[in-house]
Amino acid sequence: MNFNLSEEQLMIQQAARDFAQAELLPGVIERDEHSKFPTEQVKQMAELGFLGMMVDPKYGGSGLDSVSYVVAMEEIAKIDASAAVVMSVNNSLVCAGLEKYCNEEQKMKYLVPLAKGEVIGAFCLSEPEAGSDATSQKTTAIDKGDYYLLNGTKNWITNGGTASTYIVIAQTDVEKGHKGINAFIVEKGWEGFSIGPKEKKMGIRGSDTHSLMFSDVKVPKENRIGADGFGFNFAMAVLNGGRIGIASQALGIAQGAYELALKYAQERVAFKKPIIQHQAIAFKLADMATQITAARMLCYKAASEKDAGQDISHSGAMAKLFASETAMNTTIEAVQIHGGNGYVSEYHVERMMRDAKITQIYEGTSEIQRIVISRGLVK
């Protein structure tokens, strides 16, 4: 197996790195403190082709492979995890699902502007009583002939307030269980569709997280994705790919925290020598570097398998599980290495530690990933 990035992938990595350093870094602390959505920076990501990276160019995308997406995500997340999750949702959960499962008319109407970054999208699965348990949908979409009547609430929706296009998972036939679930494309501004206040979060404060309420929203029949009852399978397939995006975000957070800790350890002097020369600190950094490298290889493996058309439920879950735990462990140690300075915002690592926690929760908790992995062990 070749672990080296191609020339094109290296160029994408450098472009993402340059953008993150020049455009994301200067205001990242302020955006975190004020829970400010990175509006201008998201527009710039769209101009760079980062919001539809894997979409075919005929639908407005960049037509790149999944490994390119991983390396770009890592560079963005190293600096601003909030911007990275906007990129992840639009690519992995929205564009990927629309391109693979929508008909041509739906693609031209909805996928093209999303892939170009003219608008952004949101994926609406989670509910007050249906987070990781996608089979327990309380949101309903009742067939009324030429339209569905949508009612219910969705929680913790990334891009909830700024999106224009929403993929909503809802129960159409309760008696059929998960075979009675459908996926719908819903537009902002439709009558009966309202958006709740922005959530006050521990981390990724710049991202736009809201609850969404649907009260007798009329969804045209042509906005259903796939055949009747396909919604659960659609959601599971999309989430499998989405785990690669979150794993890449976690990888970036970990790498960013490690780089800051390494630099600080080389500059901070204690007991008449740089603290990196103290074995206690050096061993922490050694463990961090090893875990990050392993997480990166798992991300590349899952991405490569996705590009090869293989089942990524197992590899994606492994990448997401290990990368998210690596992000949490690495950021905690980065704060520790910084000592008192690690506890204040100007050194960035305290924010990274707060941002890292969500990677263990969304797209399925670490416990859910272990269930997926353990099921895959039995052939």
XYZ file of C-alpha atoms in Angstrom:
379
model
C 0.000 0.000 0.000
C 1.289 3.451 -0.955
C 0.931 5.945 1.887
C 2.373 8.860 -0.084
C 0.052 11.611 -1.272
C -0.066 12.315 -4.995
C 1.138 15.604 -6.421
C -2.466 16.779 -6.792
C -3.291 15.823 -3.215
C -0.244 17.684 -1.944
C -1.349 20.781 -3.863
C -4.815 20.554 -2.305
C -3.255 20.114 1.125
C -1.115 23.215 0.632
C -4.037 25.267 -0.679
C -6.127 24.315 2.370
C -3.206 25.037 4.696
C -2.566 28.469 3.157
C -6.251 29.375 3.350
C -6.549 28.239 6.965
C -3.496 30.203 8.050
C -4.376 33.366 6.132
C -8.154 33.508 6.478
C -9.284 31.314 9.389
C -6.584 31.871 12.000
C -6.795 35.671 12.420
C -10.364 35.704 13.772
C -10.792 32.215 15.158
C -10.638 33.167 18.848
C -13.114 36.037 18.395
C -15.542 33.823 16.475
C -15.358 31.250 19.252
C -15.899 33.809 22.014
C -18.901 35.378 20.265
C -20.297 32.168 18.709
C -19.978 33.856 15.321
C -20.598 31.862 12.156
C -17.648 32.166 9.697
C -19.769 33.605 6.891
C -17.018 35.205 4.814
C -14.653 32.292 5.320
C -17.301 29.806 4.151
C -17.767 31.885 1.000
C -14.027 31.686 0.403
C -14.086 27.918 0.926
C -16.774 27.747 -1.738
C -14.573 29.727 -4.139
C -11.756 27.239 -3.511
C -14.084 24.329 -4.320
C -14.047 22.967 -0.761
C -17.822 22.679 -0.342
C -18.384 20.156 -3.125
C -15.019 18.466 -3.294
C -16.110 14.983 -4.373
C -19.045 16.010 -6.575
C -18.766 15.463 -10.321
C -17.865 18.741 -12.116
C -21.016 18.424 -14.242
C -22.935 19.117 -11.032
C -20.701 21.999 -9.963
C -18.232 20.053 -7.846
C -14.457 19.669 -7.865
C -14.491 15.983 -8.845
C -11.787 15.028 -6.345
C -11.177 11.780 -4.494
C -11.972 11.141 -0.839
C -8.329 11.206 0.274
C -8.059 14.766 -1.085
C -11.112 15.613 0.989
C -9.480 14.136 4.117
C -6.248 16.104 3.701
C -8.152 19.357 3.106
C -10.425 18.728 6.090
C -7.419 18.097 8.326
C -5.836 21.424 7.399
C -9.051 23.394 7.952
C -9.785 21.669 11.278
C -6.229 22.303 12.524
C -7.149 25.966 12.718
C -10.946 26.174 13.009
C -13.069 23.112 13.767
C -16.245 25.179 13.378
C -15.442 25.985 9.753
C -14.426 22.365 9.234
C -17.795 20.997 10.351
C -19.615 23.282 7.899
C -17.410 21.828 5.185
C -17.919 18.277 6.454
C -21.715 18.417 6.560
C -22.030 20.034 3.146
C -19.677 17.500 1.548
C -20.293 14.236 3.381
C -23.909 14.380 4.479
C -25.621 16.615 1.947
C -23.815 16.646 -1.409
C -22.733 13.005 -1.234
C -26.252 11.788 -0.531
C -27.851 13.940 -3.211
C -25.336 12.932 -5.875
C -25.608 9.215 -5.209
C -29.328 8.813 -4.627
C -31.229 11.693 -6.215
C -32.698 11.782 -9.701
C -31.363 14.104 -12.370
C -33.979 16.788 -11.803
C -33.256 16.894 -8.077
C -29.519 17.054 -8.720
C -29.791 19.984 -11.096
C -32.117 21.904 -8.790
C -30.439 21.248 -5.448
C -27.027 19.605 -5.803
C -25.513 22.105 -8.246
C -25.862 25.214 -6.017
C -24.762 23.198 -2.973
C -21.648 21.842 -4.671
C -20.745 25.299 -5.943
C -21.194 26.673 -2.438
C -23.820 29.176 -3.565
C -25.908 27.822 -0.677
C -25.139 25.383 2.108
C -27.080 22.371 3.301
C -28.091 20.633 6.506
C -28.780 16.987 7.339
C -31.729 16.560 9.701
C -31.862 13.183 11.424
C -31.461 13.714 15.179
C -34.487 14.295 17.391
C -35.067 14.691 21.151
C -35.625 10.925 21.403
C -33.854 9.757 18.276
C -30.187 10.675 18.177
C -28.133 7.616 17.325
C -31.307 5.497 17.137
C -32.454 6.463 13.660
C -35.316 3.956 13.742
C -37.186 5.957 16.406
C -38.259 8.885 14.265
C -41.124 10.923 15.712
C -41.147 13.420 12.848
C -43.850 12.303 10.438
C -44.481 12.852 6.751
C -48.026 11.796 5.904
C -48.786 11.022 2.252
C -51.473 13.400 1.016
C -51.410 12.412 -2.647
C -49.226 14.887 -4.517
C -47.439 16.065 -1.378
C -46.407 14.960 2.115
C -47.447 16.804 5.270
C -44.372 17.121 7.475
C -44.641 17.544 11.254
C -42.052 17.250 14.003
C -38.848 18.595 15.521
C -35.206 18.034 14.668
C -32.437 18.794 17.168
C -28.733 19.689 17.075
C -28.762 20.490 13.363
C -25.435 21.823 12.083
C -25.910 24.707 9.613
C -29.474 24.821 10.941
C -29.879 28.587 10.633
C -27.691 29.359 7.636
C -28.610 26.477 5.335
C -31.037 26.898 2.451
C -31.513 23.202 1.663
C -32.362 20.594 4.295
C -32.443 16.811 4.008
C -35.101 15.709 6.504
C -35.623 12.115 7.637
C -39.211 11.345 8.666
C -41.558 8.443 9.376
C -44.243 7.904 6.752
C -45.658 4.568 7.892
C -45.176 3.677 11.574
C -46.386 0.094 11.084
C -43.523 -0.602 8.669
C -40.869 0.457 11.182
C -37.595 1.462 9.562
C -39.007 0.430 6.171
C -41.569 3.204 6.523
C -38.973 6.000 6.807
C -38.338 8.474 3.977
C -35.853 11.247 3.202
C -37.063 14.585 1.857
C -35.511 17.746 0.456
C -36.969 20.756 2.252
C -36.333 24.410 1.468
C -35.947 27.248 3.950
C -38.905 29.580 3.918
C -41.613 27.019 3.301
C -44.764 27.731 5.276
C -44.767 25.979 8.640
C -40.956 25.560 8.769
C -39.386 27.490 11.661
C -35.906 27.624 13.176
C -35.216 27.730 16.907
C -32.572 29.825 18.707
C -28.912 29.040 18.179
C -27.626 26.521 20.705
C -25.072 27.677 23.282
C -22.357 25.032 23.029
C -19.204 24.042 24.887
C -17.236 23.793 21.647
C -17.386 24.445 17.892
C -19.166 27.638 18.892
C -18.741 29.185 15.459
C -20.863 26.495 13.848
C -24.560 27.137 13.468
C -26.543 24.622 15.548
C -30.326 24.908 15.885
C -33.513 22.965 16.466
C -35.915 22.915 13.514
C -39.687 22.757 13.773
C -42.063 21.552 11.083
C -45.786 22.278 11.411
C -47.906 21.028 8.507
C -45.127 21.730 5.999
C -46.175 20.684 2.513
C -43.336 18.774 0.837
C -43.907 18.085 -2.877
C -43.868 14.401 -3.814
C -40.978 15.067 -6.202
C -38.822 16.091 -3.211
C -38.745 12.583 -1.772
C -35.329 10.955 -2.227
C -35.512 7.496 -3.776
C -38.340 4.992 -3.576
C -40.936 4.986 -0.816
C -39.388 3.565 2.363
C -35.786 4.211 1.306
C -35.111 6.854 3.968
C -33.522 4.665 6.625
C -31.107 3.022 4.177
C -30.330 6.464 2.759
C -29.524 7.844 6.213
C -27.290 4.901 7.149
C -25.359 5.078 3.871
C -24.836 8.824 4.206
C -23.713 8.507 7.830
C -21.115 5.905 6.836
C -19.483 8.470 4.578
C -20.042 11.226 7.106
C -17.879 9.422 9.632
C -14.868 9.951 7.377
C -15.513 13.691 7.476
C -15.767 13.775 11.272
C -12.715 11.533 11.618
C -10.808 14.008 9.450
C -12.039 16.900 11.565
C -10.874 15.106 14.720
C -7.538 14.360 13.058
C -7.080 18.045 12.255
C -7.910 19.150 15.788
C -5.386 16.650 17.160
C -2.669 17.661 14.703
C -3.212 21.348 15.396
C -3.000 20.867 19.154
C 0.093 18.684 18.804
C 1.898 21.274 16.667
C 1.171 24.007 19.199
C 2.303 21.804 22.093
C 5.507 20.824 20.302
C 6.352 24.454 19.529
C 5.602 25.523 23.095
C 7.696 22.685 24.547
C 10.676 23.784 22.472
C 10.372 27.392 23.610
C 9.302 27.107 27.247
C 12.221 26.828 29.634
C 11.964 25.200 33.049
C 14.798 24.092 35.304
C 17.265 25.755 32.893
C 16.290 23.825 29.743
C 13.423 23.631 27.242
C 10.685 21.454 28.681
C 10.847 19.111 25.678
C 14.146 17.954 27.126
C 12.312 16.693 30.175
C 11.331 13.074 29.636
C 7.837 13.558 31.062
C 7.021 16.078 28.320
C 8.939 14.304 25.563
C 7.038 11.069 26.184
C 3.703 12.882 26.018
C 4.643 14.314 22.627
C 5.865 10.934 21.409
C 2.535 9.331 22.295
C 0.610 12.174 20.667
C 2.586 11.903 17.427
C 2.144 8.123 17.299
C -1.596 8.238 17.890
C -2.109 11.005 15.324
C -0.173 9.079 12.682
C -2.280 5.987 13.350
C -5.487 8.043 13.155
C -4.374 9.535 9.847
C -3.724 6.091 8.379
C -7.208 4.946 9.432
C -8.715 8.020 7.766
C -6.760 7.407 4.555
C -7.750 3.736 4.584
C -11.446 4.478 4.936
C -11.261 7.179 2.259
C -9.399 4.880 -0.127
C -11.968 2.131 0.387
C -14.762 4.611 -0.287
C -13.132 5.614 -3.567
C -12.792 1.930 -4.467
C -16.524 1.435 -3.929
C -16.050 -0.856 -0.946
C -18.247 -1.086 2.139
C -16.874 1.503 4.575
C -19.187 0.891 7.511
C -16.380 -0.910 9.377
C -13.378 1.204 8.335
C -15.298 4.464 8.682
C -16.380 3.587 12.210
C -12.810 2.635 13.141
C -11.447 5.901 11.758
C -14.096 7.966 13.525
C -13.669 6.153 16.839
C -9.880 6.277 16.946
C -9.472 9.784 15.526
C -12.042 11.296 17.906
C -10.453 9.671 20.946
C -7.041 10.759 19.703
C -8.330 14.328 19.380
C -9.643 14.299 22.936
C -6.488 12.736 24.418
C -4.155 14.971 22.427
C -5.882 18.224 23.291
C -5.978 17.349 26.988
C -2.233 16.690 26.911
C -1.634 19.856 24.888
C -3.321 21.901 27.617
C -1.235 20.071 30.216
C 2.021 20.783 28.366
C 1.110 24.469 28.170
C 0.455 24.518 31.922
C -1.361 27.650 33.061
C -1.061 29.160 29.599
C -3.053 26.264 28.217
C -6.042 27.391 30.245
C -6.370 30.777 28.531
C -7.809 31.435 25.086
C -4.856 33.144 23.407
C -2.908 29.863 23.251
C -5.743 28.117 21.352
C -5.427 24.678 22.961
C -8.255 25.158 25.471
C -10.602 25.862 22.546
C -9.300 22.811 20.712
C -9.991 20.669 23.767
C -13.582 21.927 23.860
C -13.935 21.404 20.119
C -12.526 17.877 20.291
C -15.274 16.585 22.579
C -18.025 16.870 19.991
C -16.157 14.556 17.614
C -16.828 11.752 20.097
C -20.548 12.529 20.019
C -21.881 13.469 16.595
C -22.234 11.060 13.644
C -22.817 8.468 16.367
C -21.111 8.381 19.758
C -17.948 6.385 20.410
C -20.156 3.686 21.915
C -22.134 3.460 18.663
C -18.921 3.154 16.660
C -17.867 0.241 18.853
C -21.193 -1.463 18.182
C -20.684 -1.048 14.427
C -17.108 -2.311 14.616
C -17.935 -5.298 16.825
C -20.756 -6.372 14.502
C -18.314 -6.337 11.625
C -15.997 -8.748 13.443
C -18.504 -11.591 13.123
C -18.614 -12.975 9.600
